[in-house]
Amino acid sequence: MTSLLSHGIEVTAMGEIRRIGILTSGGDCAGLNAAIRAVVHRAEGTYGWEVYGIQKSTQGLLQRPPAVRQLTSEETYPLRVTGGTILGTTNKGNPFAFPRADGTVGDCSEEIIEGYRQLGLDALIGIGGDGSLAILRRIAVQGGINFVAIPKTIDNDLGSTERSIGFDTAVNIATEALDRLHFTAASHSRVMILEVMGRDAGHIAISSGIAGGADIILIPEIPYTLSAICNYIQRLQEGGRNFALMVVAEAVRDENGEKITHTHALGQCRLGGIGQYLADHISEAAGAETRVTVLGHVQRGGVPSALDRLLATAFGVAAVDLIAEGKFDHMVSWQHRQVVSVPIESAIAHYQAVELDGTLIKTARAMGICLGDG
Ligand code: F6P
C-alpha cells in the first residue's frame, strides 16, 4: 500500500524495500563519492530501488520538506574520481544538543526521525566515523530506522575494521609531502617537521612516516622527550647527515602532557600547533635550523587513491546487500582481505589506536626510526 506525501514522494508498505536514503556525516575525505556511486549502482541496478541523497547529514532531515534528491547511476558514474561528498556533510551540531536559531540548545532527534518518515524511506545508509555513527545509530534505534553504516575517516581510528575510507589517500598525501620535504631539507641542511592530522590516533603519522623515510615519528600513543629527539638529531649530524625529516601527529602533547589546540573564529576547538612547539624547542637545543609544514585539510581533499576507490566501491555494494538481507544495525568492515559486517555497536565501542606491539611500530624501530622515547 502506498500514499503520496505533500512533497511528492510515495511511502511504501512495511517490510518491502523500494527506496533507500544515503547521507555522509562528519569530516569529509577522499572516496566518499565513490561509495555513493557504488550504493546507487547496486541499489538501482541489482535491486531496482530508488536512492535518495540526503543533504548535509541529518541537517537535511531537519528541513521541511527534507533536503534530498534522487540519485541515478548515470549521474554518479564520474564520482569514483571526485573528492569531497556531493551530499555535503557536517562535523558539528550534535542533534541531541543542537544549537537552535533562538540561541537555545535542544534535542532535535525526533524532528530528524520525522523528516526521515516523511521521505518514505525503507532504509538508510550512513557513511561516517565513530562520532557520527554513534549519533546516527542512536537516532536509528530511537526511530526504528533500518540503518546500515559504512566506515570513513582519514584517522582510521574506528574499531572493528582494518581500514576506513579516506585513510589511504591521506597517507599517500602525507608520504608525498615527506618525499618533497626531503630534498628541500637536504638543500638547506634543515630539520623539517611535518604535522599531520589523525585526531587522537597516530595512524597517518606512523604509516606515512615509514613510507616517506622520516627519521623521527611522533604519535600520541608513545610519550616522547625533547632530549631524546635532540640527541637523535645530533647523532644524525655526527654520522654525516645534514638534515632530518620528522612527522608528528596533531594530537601529540607538549612535554607537560598538554594537548595543543587552536580555537577557530566560530568557536570550534581543533588540534594543531605541536609542529611549531617542537620546532621552537628543538632548534636551539639541537642546533638545527627548523621549519614546519602543517599539512591540514590537504589530507582530506582531492582524488581518492586506487585503494580508497576499491574500498569505497566494495563497501557501497556490501552495504546495499546488507539492506537486501535485512541485516540492519550493522557496519560493513574490511577484515583479512575481504568485506564482512559487524554490529555498529561494537565498532563504535572500540577506539582503534596504533598498536604498540604491532607490525608498524616494530618496523619503525627496526629501521632505526626515532619514536621519541629513547
Ligand atoms: O576526523 C577527521 C579530521 O580531519 C581530523 O583528523 C582533524 O583533527 C579534524 O577532522 C579537523 O576538523 P575540521 O575539518 O573541523 O577542521
mmCIF file of C-alpha atoms and ligand atoms in Angstrom:
data_model
loop_
_atom_site.group_PDB
_atom_site.id
_atom_site.type_symbol
_atom_site.label_atom_id
_atom_site.label_comp_id
_atom_site.label_asym_id
_atom_site.label_seq_id
_atom_site.Cartn_x
_atom_site.Cartn_y
_atom_site.Cartn_z
ATOM 1 C CA MET A 1 0.000 0.000 0.000
ATOM 2 C CA THR A 2 1.395 3.421 -0.884
ATOM 3 C CA SER A 3 0.491 7.025 -0.180
ATOM 4 C CA LEU A 4 1.768 10.268 -1.650
ATOM 5 C CA LEU A 5 3.188 12.914 0.690
ATOM 6 C CA SER A 6 2.953 16.666 0.160
ATOM 7 C CA HIS A 7 6.399 16.893 -1.449
ATOM 8 C CA GLY A 8 5.626 14.131 -3.923
ATOM 9 C CA ILE A 9 7.396 11.062 -2.533
ATOM 10 C CA GLU A 10 5.479 7.819 -2.063
ATOM 11 C CA VAL A 11 5.529 5.871 1.195
ATOM 12 C CA THR A 12 5.982 2.126 0.708
ATOM 13 C CA ALA A 13 4.424 -0.764 2.598
ATOM 14 C CA MET A 14 6.289 -2.033 5.681
ATOM 15 C CA GLY A 15 8.879 -4.730 5.098
ATOM 16 C CA GLU A 16 9.320 -4.084 1.404
ATOM 17 C CA ILE A 17 12.473 -2.247 0.305
ATOM 18 C CA ARG A 18 11.848 0.144 -2.546
ATOM 19 C CA ARG A 19 13.509 3.346 -1.588
ATOM 20 C CA ILE A 20 16.619 3.973 0.469
ATOM 21 C CA GLY A 21 18.371 7.073 1.709
ATOM 22 C CA ILE A 22 22.070 7.803 1.953
ATOM 23 C CA LEU A 23 23.959 10.504 3.827
ATOM 24 C CA THR A 24 27.537 11.406 4.638
ATOM 25 C CA SER A 25 28.403 12.626 8.116
ATOM 26 C CA GLY A 26 31.449 14.026 9.943
ATOM 27 C CA GLY A 27 34.569 15.372 8.257
ATOM 28 C CA ASP A 28 34.810 14.698 4.539
ATOM 29 C CA CYS A 29 37.554 12.593 2.958
ATOM 30 C CA ALA A 30 38.528 11.194 -0.407
ATOM 31 C CA GLY A 31 36.421 8.238 -1.517
ATOM 32 C CA LEU A 32 33.006 9.274 -0.173
ATOM 33 C CA ASN A 33 31.667 9.873 -3.659
ATOM 34 C CA ALA A 34 32.987 6.523 -4.868
ATOM 35 C CA ALA A 35 30.961 4.863 -2.091
ATOM 36 C CA ILE A 36 27.841 6.860 -3.039
ATOM 37 C CA ARG A 37 28.310 5.782 -6.648
ATOM 38 C CA ALA A 38 28.559 2.100 -5.680
ATOM 39 C CA VAL A 39 25.466 2.312 -3.474
ATOM 40 C CA VAL A 40 23.415 3.863 -6.263
ATOM 41 C CA HIS A 41 24.694 1.403 -8.837
ATOM 42 C CA ARG A 42 23.964 -1.667 -6.713
ATOM 43 C CA ALA A 43 20.625 -0.468 -5.347
ATOM 44 C CA GLU A 44 19.269 0.718 -8.676
ATOM 45 C CA GLY A 45 20.886 -1.819 -10.997
ATOM 46 C CA THR A 46 20.593 -5.001 -8.953
ATOM 47 C CA TYR A 47 17.522 -4.439 -6.804
ATOM 48 C CA GLY A 48 15.605 -1.768 -8.714
ATOM 49 C CA TRP A 49 15.436 0.512 -5.658
ATOM 50 C CA GLU A 50 15.345 4.278 -5.689
ATOM 51 C CA VAL A 51 18.167 6.064 -3.870
ATOM 52 C CA TYR A 52 17.713 9.455 -2.259
ATOM 53 C CA GLY A 53 20.736 11.515 -1.240
ATOM 54 C CA ILE A 54 20.172 13.474 1.964
ATOM 55 C CA GLN A 55 21.953 16.822 2.112
ATOM 56 C CA LYS A 56 24.414 17.710 4.883
ATOM 57 C CA SER A 57 23.920 14.648 7.052
ATOM 58 C CA THR A 58 20.975 14.825 9.478
ATOM 59 C CA GLN A 59 20.640 18.561 8.829
ATOM 60 C CA GLY A 60 18.893 17.697 5.569
ATOM 61 C CA LEU A 61 16.265 15.789 7.558
ATOM 62 C CA LEU A 62 15.599 18.821 9.748
ATOM 63 C CA GLN A 63 14.489 20.914 6.789
ATOM 64 C CA ARG A 64 10.867 20.964 5.636
ATOM 65 C CA PRO A 65 10.483 19.485 3.164
ATOM 66 C CA PRO A 66 13.615 17.454 3.882
ATOM 67 C CA ALA A 67 16.582 18.375 1.666
ATOM 68 C CA VAL A 68 17.003 15.339 -0.576
ATOM 69 C CA ARG A 69 17.319 14.468 -4.219
ATOM 70 C CA GLN A 70 17.105 11.254 -6.124
ATOM 71 C CA LEU A 71 20.445 9.911 -7.327
ATOM 72 C CA THR A 72 20.814 7.918 -10.520
ATOM 73 C CA SER A 73 23.570 5.623 -11.796
ATOM 74 C CA GLU A 74 24.142 7.813 -14.819
ATOM 75 C CA GLU A 75 24.745 10.896 -12.708
ATOM 76 C CA THR A 76 27.040 9.136 -10.246
ATOM 77 C CA TYR A 77 29.375 7.454 -12.774
ATOM 78 C CA PRO A 78 32.134 10.163 -12.664
ATOM 79 C CA LEU A 79 32.060 10.166 -8.874
ATOM 80 C CA ARG A 80 34.724 7.499 -8.493
ATOM 81 C CA VAL A 81 37.412 10.162 -9.002
ATOM 82 C CA THR A 82 35.963 13.230 -7.302
ATOM 83 C CA GLY A 83 36.915 14.392 -3.841
ATOM 84 C CA GLY A 84 34.612 15.532 -1.035
ATOM 85 C CA THR A 85 30.974 14.485 -0.952
ATOM 86 C CA ILE A 86 28.276 15.540 -3.391
ATOM 87 C CA LEU A 87 25.811 15.316 -0.498
ATOM 88 C CA GLY A 88 27.620 17.758 1.756
ATOM 89 C CA THR A 89 28.414 16.914 5.349
ATOM 90 C CA THR A 90 28.950 18.410 8.772
ATOM 91 C CA ASN A 91 31.093 17.572 11.778
ATOM 92 C CA LYS A 92 29.336 19.878 14.211
ATOM 93 C CA GLY A 93 25.918 20.229 15.777
ATOM 94 C CA ASN A 94 25.144 17.034 17.714
ATOM 95 C CA PRO A 95 21.369 16.535 17.153
ATOM 96 C CA PHE A 96 20.955 15.614 20.820
ATOM 97 C CA ALA A 97 22.346 19.014 21.843
ATOM 98 C CA PHE A 98 21.566 21.063 18.790
ATOM 99 C CA PRO A 99 22.038 24.849 18.727
ATOM 100 C CA ARG A 100 18.744 26.421 17.658
ATOM 101 C CA ALA A 101 18.199 29.731 15.894
ATOM 102 C CA ASP A 102 16.870 31.312 19.118
ATOM 103 C CA GLY A 103 20.180 30.614 20.894
ATOM 104 C CA THR A 104 18.928 27.661 22.947
ATOM 105 C CA VAL A 105 20.344 24.140 22.713
ATOM 106 C CA GLY A 106 17.952 21.220 22.421
ATOM 107 C CA ASP A 107 17.346 17.644 21.316
ATOM 108 C CA CYS A 108 16.140 17.633 17.703
ATOM 109 C CA SER A 109 16.342 13.862 17.146
ATOM 110 C CA GLU A 110 12.540 13.480 16.883
ATOM 111 C CA GLU A 111 12.432 16.127 14.138
ATOM 112 C CA ILE A 112 15.117 14.205 12.233
ATOM 113 C CA ILE A 113 13.153 10.979 12.592
ATOM 114 C CA GLU A 114 10.010 12.748 11.408
ATOM 115 C CA GLY A 115 11.939 14.080 8.382
ATOM 116 C CA TYR A 116 13.070 10.542 7.590
ATOM 117 C CA ARG A 117 9.473 9.266 7.842
ATOM 118 C CA GLN A 118 8.201 11.997 5.559
ATOM 119 C CA LEU A 119 10.523 10.726 2.837
ATOM 120 C CA GLY A 120 9.011 7.261 2.932
ATOM 121 C CA LEU A 121 12.431 5.664 3.095
ATOM 122 C CA ASP A 122 12.671 1.955 3.848
ATOM 123 C CA ALA A 123 16.306 2.011 4.966
ATOM 124 C CA LEU A 124 19.180 4.417 5.479
ATOM 125 C CA ILE A 125 22.893 4.155 4.741
ATOM 126 C CA GLY A 126 25.142 6.429 6.796
ATOM 127 C CA ILE A 127 28.774 6.967 5.885
ATOM 128 C CA GLY A 128 30.691 8.221 8.893
ATOM 129 C CA GLY A 129 33.378 7.875 11.528
ATOM 130 C CA ASP A 130 32.974 6.845 15.161
ATOM 131 C CA GLY A 131 31.332 10.060 16.398
ATOM 132 C CA SER A 132 28.856 10.299 13.526
ATOM 133 C CA LEU A 133 27.977 6.617 13.592
ATOM 134 C CA ALA A 134 27.299 6.726 17.328
ATOM 135 C CA ILE A 135 24.858 9.607 16.783
ATOM 136 C CA LEU A 136 23.236 8.066 13.706
ATOM 137 C CA ARG A 137 22.807 4.701 15.419
ATOM 138 C CA ARG A 138 21.199 6.351 18.459
ATOM 139 C CA ILE A 139 18.717 8.121 16.175
ATOM 140 C CA ALA A 140 18.075 4.899 14.235
ATOM 141 C CA VAL A 141 17.374 2.904 17.402
ATOM 142 C CA GLN A 142 15.106 5.646 18.744
ATOM 143 C CA GLY A 143 13.182 5.933 15.467
ATOM 144 C CA GLY A 144 13.126 2.264 14.473
ATOM 145 C CA ILE A 145 15.084 3.124 11.304
ATOM 146 C CA ASN A 146 16.606 0.319 9.245
ATOM 147 C CA PHE A 147 20.161 1.577 9.399
ATOM 148 C CA VAL A 148 23.398 0.319 7.833
ATOM 149 C CA ALA A 149 26.807 2.006 8.166
ATOM 150 C CA ILE A 150 29.899 2.472 6.003
ATOM 151 C CA PRO A 151 33.128 3.453 7.819
ATOM 152 C CA LYS A 152 35.062 6.503 6.670
ATOM 153 C CA THR A 153 37.738 8.555 8.361
ATOM 154 C CA ILE A 154 41.234 9.653 7.428
ATOM 155 C CA ASP A 155 42.084 8.990 11.090
ATOM 156 C CA ASN A 156 41.486 5.204 10.679
ATOM 157 C CA ASP A 157 40.553 5.057 14.349
ATOM 158 C CA LEU A 158 37.205 3.280 14.046
ATOM 159 C CA GLY A 159 37.096 -0.132 15.700
ATOM 160 C CA SER A 160 36.240 -3.460 14.058
ATOM 161 C CA THR A 161 37.604 -2.545 10.639
ATOM 162 C CA GLU A 162 41.197 -2.609 9.472
ATOM 163 C CA ARG A 163 40.549 0.237 7.059
ATOM 164 C CA SER A 164 38.152 3.121 6.680
ATOM 165 C CA ILE A 165 37.541 5.115 3.505
ATOM 166 C CA GLY A 166 39.877 8.104 3.182
ATOM 167 C CA PHE A 167 42.804 6.825 5.221
ATOM 168 C CA ASP A 168 44.868 5.516 2.324
ATOM 169 C CA THR A 169 44.571 8.751 0.362
ATOM 170 C CA ALA A 170 45.592 10.779 3.415
ATOM 171 C CA VAL A 171 48.635 8.546 3.948
ATOM 172 C CA ASN A 172 49.610 8.913 0.288
ATOM 173 C CA ILE A 173 49.374 12.699 0.507
ATOM 174 C CA ALA A 174 51.458 12.818 3.692
ATOM 175 C CA THR A 175 54.017 10.446 2.171
ATOM 176 C CA GLU A 176 54.322 12.619 -0.912
ATOM 177 C CA ALA A 177 54.793 15.661 1.322
ATOM 178 C CA LEU A 178 57.696 13.922 3.090
ATOM 179 C CA ASP A 179 59.215 12.955 -0.256
ATOM 180 C CA ARG A 180 59.105 16.607 -1.285
ATOM 181 C CA LEU A 181 60.410 17.907 2.050
ATOM 182 C CA HIS A 182 63.381 15.543 1.872
ATOM 183 C CA PHE A 183 65.063 17.475 -0.933
ATOM 184 C CA THR A 184 64.477 20.980 0.357
ATOM 185 C CA ALA A 185 65.617 19.802 3.812
ATOM 186 C CA ALA A 186 68.857 18.440 2.340
ATOM 187 C CA SER A 187 69.440 21.571 0.262
ATOM 188 C CA HIS A 188 69.224 23.859 3.306
ATOM 189 C CA SER A 189 70.559 21.486 5.985
ATOM 190 C CA ARG A 190 67.346 21.766 7.964
ATOM 191 C CA VAL A 191 65.151 19.748 10.263
ATOM 192 C CA MET A 192 61.788 19.599 8.532
ATOM 193 C CA ILE A 193 58.746 18.877 10.682
ATOM 194 C CA LEU A 194 55.534 17.710 9.031
ATOM 195 C CA GLU A 195 52.412 17.942 11.211
ATOM 196 C CA VAL A 196 49.690 15.572 10.081
ATOM 197 C CA MET A 197 46.071 15.006 11.111
ATOM 198 C CA GLY A 198 44.702 11.878 12.753
ATOM 199 C CA ARG A 199 42.773 13.190 15.736
ATOM 200 C CA ASP A 200 43.744 11.165 18.821
ATOM 201 C CA ALA A 201 45.499 8.386 16.891
ATOM 202 C CA GLY A 202 48.838 8.274 15.108
ATOM 203 C CA HIS A 203 47.885 6.085 12.142
ATOM 204 C CA ILE A 204 48.600 8.669 9.427
ATOM 205 C CA ALA A 205 51.880 9.678 11.075
ATOM 206 C CA ILE A 206 53.286 6.177 11.541
ATOM 207 C CA SER A 207 52.262 4.941 8.085
ATOM 208 C CA SER A 208 53.403 7.979 6.122
ATOM 209 C CA GLY A 209 56.500 8.328 8.281
ATOM 210 C CA ILE A 210 57.739 4.837 7.449
ATOM 211 C CA ALA A 211 56.742 5.106 3.787
ATOM 212 C CA GLY A 212 58.153 8.617 3.433
ATOM 213 C CA GLY A 213 61.521 7.932 5.077
ATOM 214 C CA ALA A 214 61.043 10.028 8.213
ATOM 215 C CA ASP A 215 63.904 9.939 10.722
ATOM 216 C CA ILE A 216 61.618 10.777 13.640
ATOM 217 C CA ILE A 217 57.940 9.884 14.026
ATOM 218 C CA LEU A 218 55.915 11.131 16.984
ATOM 219 C CA ILE A 219 52.494 9.666 17.689
ATOM 220 C CA PRO A 220 50.148 10.286 20.627
ATOM 221 C CA GLU A 221 50.348 6.644 21.669
ATOM 222 C CA ILE A 222 54.071 6.929 22.548
ATOM 223 C CA PRO A 223 55.264 9.550 25.057
ATOM 224 C CA TYR A 224 58.408 11.377 23.944
ATOM 225 C CA THR A 225 61.098 13.575 25.425
ATOM 226 C CA LEU A 226 62.673 16.553 23.704
ATOM 227 C CA SER A 227 66.099 15.370 24.830
ATOM 228 C CA ALA A 228 65.632 12.013 23.068
ATOM 229 C CA ILE A 229 64.757 13.837 19.847
ATOM 230 C CA CYS A 230 67.662 16.294 20.103
ATOM 231 C CA ASN A 231 70.153 13.511 20.898
ATOM 232 C CA TYR A 232 68.921 11.602 17.867
ATOM 233 C CA ILE A 233 69.317 14.645 15.590
ATOM 234 C CA GLN A 234 72.832 15.172 16.943
ATOM 235 C CA ARG A 235 73.711 11.536 16.212
ATOM 236 C CA LEU A 236 72.446 12.006 12.656
ATOM 237 C CA GLN A 237 74.667 15.091 12.326
ATOM 238 C CA GLU A 238 77.674 13.248 13.725
ATOM 239 C CA GLY A 239 77.027 10.467 11.234
ATOM 240 C CA GLY A 240 77.313 12.974 8.384
ATOM 241 C CA ARG A 241 73.642 13.748 7.717
ATOM 242 C CA ASN A 242 72.940 17.417 7.204
ATOM 243 C CA PHE A 243 69.150 17.220 7.540
ATOM 244 C CA ALA A 244 66.346 15.364 9.309
ATOM 245 C CA LEU A 245 62.729 14.628 8.488
ATOM 246 C CA MET A 246 60.201 14.455 11.291
ATOM 247 C CA VAL A 247 56.485 13.678 11.136
ATOM 248 C CA VAL A 248 54.280 14.453 14.113
ATOM 249 C CA ALA A 249 50.623 13.592 14.674
ATOM 250 C CA GLU A 250 48.453 16.553 15.637
ATOM 251 C CA ALA A 251 47.405 15.001 18.968
ATOM 252 C CA VAL A 252 50.947 14.636 20.298
ATOM 253 C CA ARG A 253 51.082 16.649 23.508
ATOM 254 C CA ASP A 254 53.674 19.097 24.719
ATOM 255 C CA GLU A 255 56.274 17.877 27.173
ATOM 256 C CA ASN A 256 53.986 18.739 30.089
ATOM 257 C CA GLY A 257 51.311 16.442 28.718
ATOM 258 C CA GLU A 258 49.051 19.260 27.499
ATOM 259 C CA LYS A 259 47.159 18.984 24.207
ATOM 260 C CA ILE A 260 47.902 21.826 21.809
ATOM 261 C CA THR A 261 44.756 23.203 20.225
ATOM 262 C CA HIS A 262 43.536 26.155 18.270
ATOM 263 C CA THR A 263 40.092 27.731 18.594
ATOM 264 C CA HIS A 264 38.698 28.950 15.300
ATOM 265 C CA ALA A 265 36.756 32.195 14.927
ATOM 266 C CA LEU A 266 33.354 30.468 15.229
ATOM 267 C CA GLY A 267 34.409 28.772 18.446
ATOM 268 C CA GLN A 268 35.370 25.315 17.190
ATOM 269 C CA CYS A 269 38.376 23.951 19.025
ATOM 270 C CA ARG A 270 40.677 21.736 16.948
ATOM 271 C CA LEU A 271 44.045 20.073 17.438
ATOM 272 C CA GLY A 272 47.016 21.863 15.905
ATOM 273 C CA GLY A 273 50.292 23.550 16.737
ATOM 274 C CA ILE A 274 52.505 20.729 18.013
ATOM 275 C CA GLY A 275 54.784 21.070 14.976
ATOM 276 C CA GLN A 276 55.658 24.674 15.823
ATOM 277 C CA TYR A 277 56.056 23.801 19.518
ATOM 278 C CA LEU A 278 58.604 21.134 18.625
ATOM 279 C CA ALA A 279 60.407 23.422 16.191
ATOM 280 C CA ASP A 280 60.716 26.146 18.835
ATOM 281 C CA HIS A 281 62.174 23.717 21.360
ATOM 282 C CA ILE A 282 64.373 21.694 19.034
ATOM 283 C CA SER A 283 66.089 24.450 17.025
ATOM 284 C CA GLU A 284 68.213 25.738 19.845
ATOM 285 C CA ALA A 285 68.744 22.508 21.739
ATOM 286 C CA ALA A 286 69.810 20.549 18.676
ATOM 287 C CA GLY A 287 71.498 23.495 16.998
ATOM 288 C CA ALA A 288 69.471 22.890 13.865
ATOM 289 C CA GLU A 289 67.543 25.254 11.636
ATOM 290 C CA THR A 290 63.971 24.000 11.675
ATOM 291 C CA ARG A 291 60.878 24.575 9.546
ATOM 292 C CA VAL A 292 57.314 23.358 9.981
ATOM 293 C CA THR A 293 54.735 22.279 7.414
ATOM 294 C CA VAL A 294 51.178 21.767 8.624
ATOM 295 C CA LEU A 295 49.504 19.572 6.039
ATOM 296 C CA GLY A 296 45.956 20.207 7.277
ATOM 297 C CA HIS A 297 42.934 19.637 5.089
ATOM 298 C CA VAL A 298 45.058 18.826 2.042
ATOM 299 C CA GLN A 299 44.954 15.308 3.523
ATOM 300 C CA ARG A 300 41.196 15.138 3.090
ATOM 301 C CA GLY A 301 40.877 16.577 -0.381
ATOM 302 C CA GLY A 302 41.409 15.584 -3.935
ATOM 303 C CA VAL A 303 41.294 12.435 -5.995
ATOM 304 C CA PRO A 304 40.944 9.236 -3.945
ATOM 305 C CA SER A 305 43.731 6.675 -4.199
ATOM 306 C CA ALA A 306 43.016 3.450 -6.073
ATOM 307 C CA LEU A 307 42.811 1.612 -2.737
ATOM 308 C CA ASP A 308 40.244 4.053 -1.353
ATOM 309 C CA ARG A 309 38.179 3.754 -4.527
ATOM 310 C CA LEU A 310 38.271 -0.028 -4.263
ATOM 311 C CA LEU A 311 37.377 0.009 -0.581
ATOM 312 C CA ALA A 312 34.579 2.530 -1.124
ATOM 313 C CA THR A 313 33.165 0.540 -4.023
ATOM 314 C CA ALA A 314 33.262 -2.767 -2.141
ATOM 315 C CA PHE A 315 31.728 -1.125 0.950
ATOM 316 C CA GLY A 316 28.974 0.545 -1.072
ATOM 317 C CA VAL A 317 27.946 -2.698 -2.746
ATOM 318 C CA ALA A 318 28.084 -4.644 0.535
ATOM 319 C CA ALA A 319 26.032 -2.031 2.414
ATOM 320 C CA VAL A 320 23.219 -2.348 -0.118
ATOM 321 C CA ASP A 321 23.413 -6.132 0.139
ATOM 322 C CA LEU A 322 23.082 -5.880 3.925
ATOM 323 C CA ILE A 323 19.823 -3.990 3.443
ATOM 324 C CA ALA A 324 18.615 -6.630 0.978
ATOM 325 C CA GLU A 325 19.380 -9.300 3.602
ATOM 326 C CA GLY A 326 17.596 -7.302 6.304
ATOM 327 C CA LYS A 327 20.818 -7.204 8.312
ATOM 328 C CA PHE A 328 20.361 -3.814 9.913
ATOM 329 C CA ASP A 329 22.310 -2.088 12.685
ATOM 330 C CA HIS A 330 25.488 -3.422 11.056
ATOM 331 C CA MET A 331 28.537 -1.753 9.551
ATOM 332 C CA VAL A 332 30.491 -3.056 6.583
ATOM 333 C CA SER A 333 34.082 -3.688 7.557
ATOM 334 C CA TRP A 334 37.393 -4.654 5.954
ATOM 335 C CA GLN A 335 38.991 -7.663 7.610
ATOM 336 C CA HIS A 336 41.514 -10.163 6.287
ATOM 337 C CA ARG A 337 41.295 -9.051 2.651
ATOM 338 C CA GLN A 338 37.512 -9.041 2.432
ATOM 339 C CA VAL A 339 34.377 -7.159 3.352
ATOM 340 C CA VAL A 340 32.437 -8.520 6.320
ATOM 341 C CA SER A 341 29.786 -6.976 8.541
ATOM 342 C CA VAL A 342 29.966 -6.165 12.246
ATOM 343 C CA PRO A 343 27.433 -4.746 14.708
ATOM 344 C CA ILE A 344 27.744 -0.944 14.675
ATOM 345 C CA GLU A 345 27.664 -1.007 18.460
ATOM 346 C CA SER A 346 30.895 -2.999 18.632
ATOM 347 C CA ALA A 347 32.646 -0.821 16.041
ATOM 348 C CA ILE A 348 31.965 2.409 17.926
ATOM 349 C CA ALA A 349 32.708 0.861 21.319
ATOM 350 C CA HIS A 350 36.337 0.188 20.437
ATOM 351 C CA TYR A 351 38.659 3.117 19.645
ATOM 352 C CA GLN A 352 41.404 1.909 17.328
ATOM 353 C CA ALA A 353 44.690 3.476 18.407
ATOM 354 C CA VAL A 354 48.060 2.482 16.934
ATOM 355 C CA GLU A 355 49.009 -0.896 18.432
ATOM 356 C CA LEU A 356 52.235 -0.530 20.347
ATOM 357 C CA ASP A 357 53.212 -4.158 19.722
ATOM 358 C CA GLY A 358 52.002 -4.064 16.110
ATOM 359 C CA THR A 359 53.958 -4.515 12.900
ATOM 360 C CA LEU A 360 54.274 -0.813 12.102
ATOM 361 C CA ILE A 361 55.884 0.127 15.413
ATOM 362 C CA LYS A 362 58.201 -2.892 15.197
ATOM 363 C CA THR A 363 59.109 -1.962 11.622
ATOM 364 C CA ALA A 364 59.815 1.652 12.536
ATOM 365 C CA ARG A 365 62.090 0.629 15.407
ATOM 366 C CA ALA A 366 63.830 -1.980 13.255
ATOM 367 C CA MET A 367 64.533 0.730 10.677
ATOM 368 C CA GLY A 368 66.198 2.857 13.323
ATOM 369 C CA ILE A 369 63.462 5.480 13.266
ATOM 370 C CA CYS A 370 63.294 7.565 16.439
ATOM 371 C CA LEU A 371 59.846 7.393 18.061
ATOM 372 C CA GLY A 372 60.813 9.975 20.649
ATOM 373 C CA ASP A 373 61.056 7.573 23.566
ATOM 374 C CA GLY A 374 64.737 6.849 23.695
HETATM 375 O O1 F6P B 1 38.437 13.478 11.853
HETATM 376 C C1 F6P B 1 38.974 13.984 10.671
HETATM 377 C C2 F6P B 1 39.770 15.234 10.930
HETATM 378 O O2 F6P B 1 40.345 15.650 9.706
HETATM 379 C C3 F6P B 1 40.835 15.103 11.999
HETATM 380 O O3 F6P B 1 41.982 14.429 11.548
HETATM 381 C C4 F6P B 1 41.050 16.560 12.367
HETATM 382 O O4 F6P B 1 41.532 16.664 13.684
HETATM 383 C C5 F6P B 1 39.668 17.153 12.239
HETATM 384 O O5 F6P B 1 38.926 16.280 11.405
HETATM 385 C C6 F6P B 1 39.625 18.532 11.643
HETATM 386 O O6 F6P B 1 38.321 19.020 11.698
HETATM 387 P P1 F6P B 1 37.815 20.292 10.903
HETATM 388 O O7 F6P B 1 37.593 19.883 9.478
HETATM 389 O O8 F6P B 1 36.560 20.664 11.583
HETATM 390 O O9 F6P B 1 38.881 21.342 10.991
#
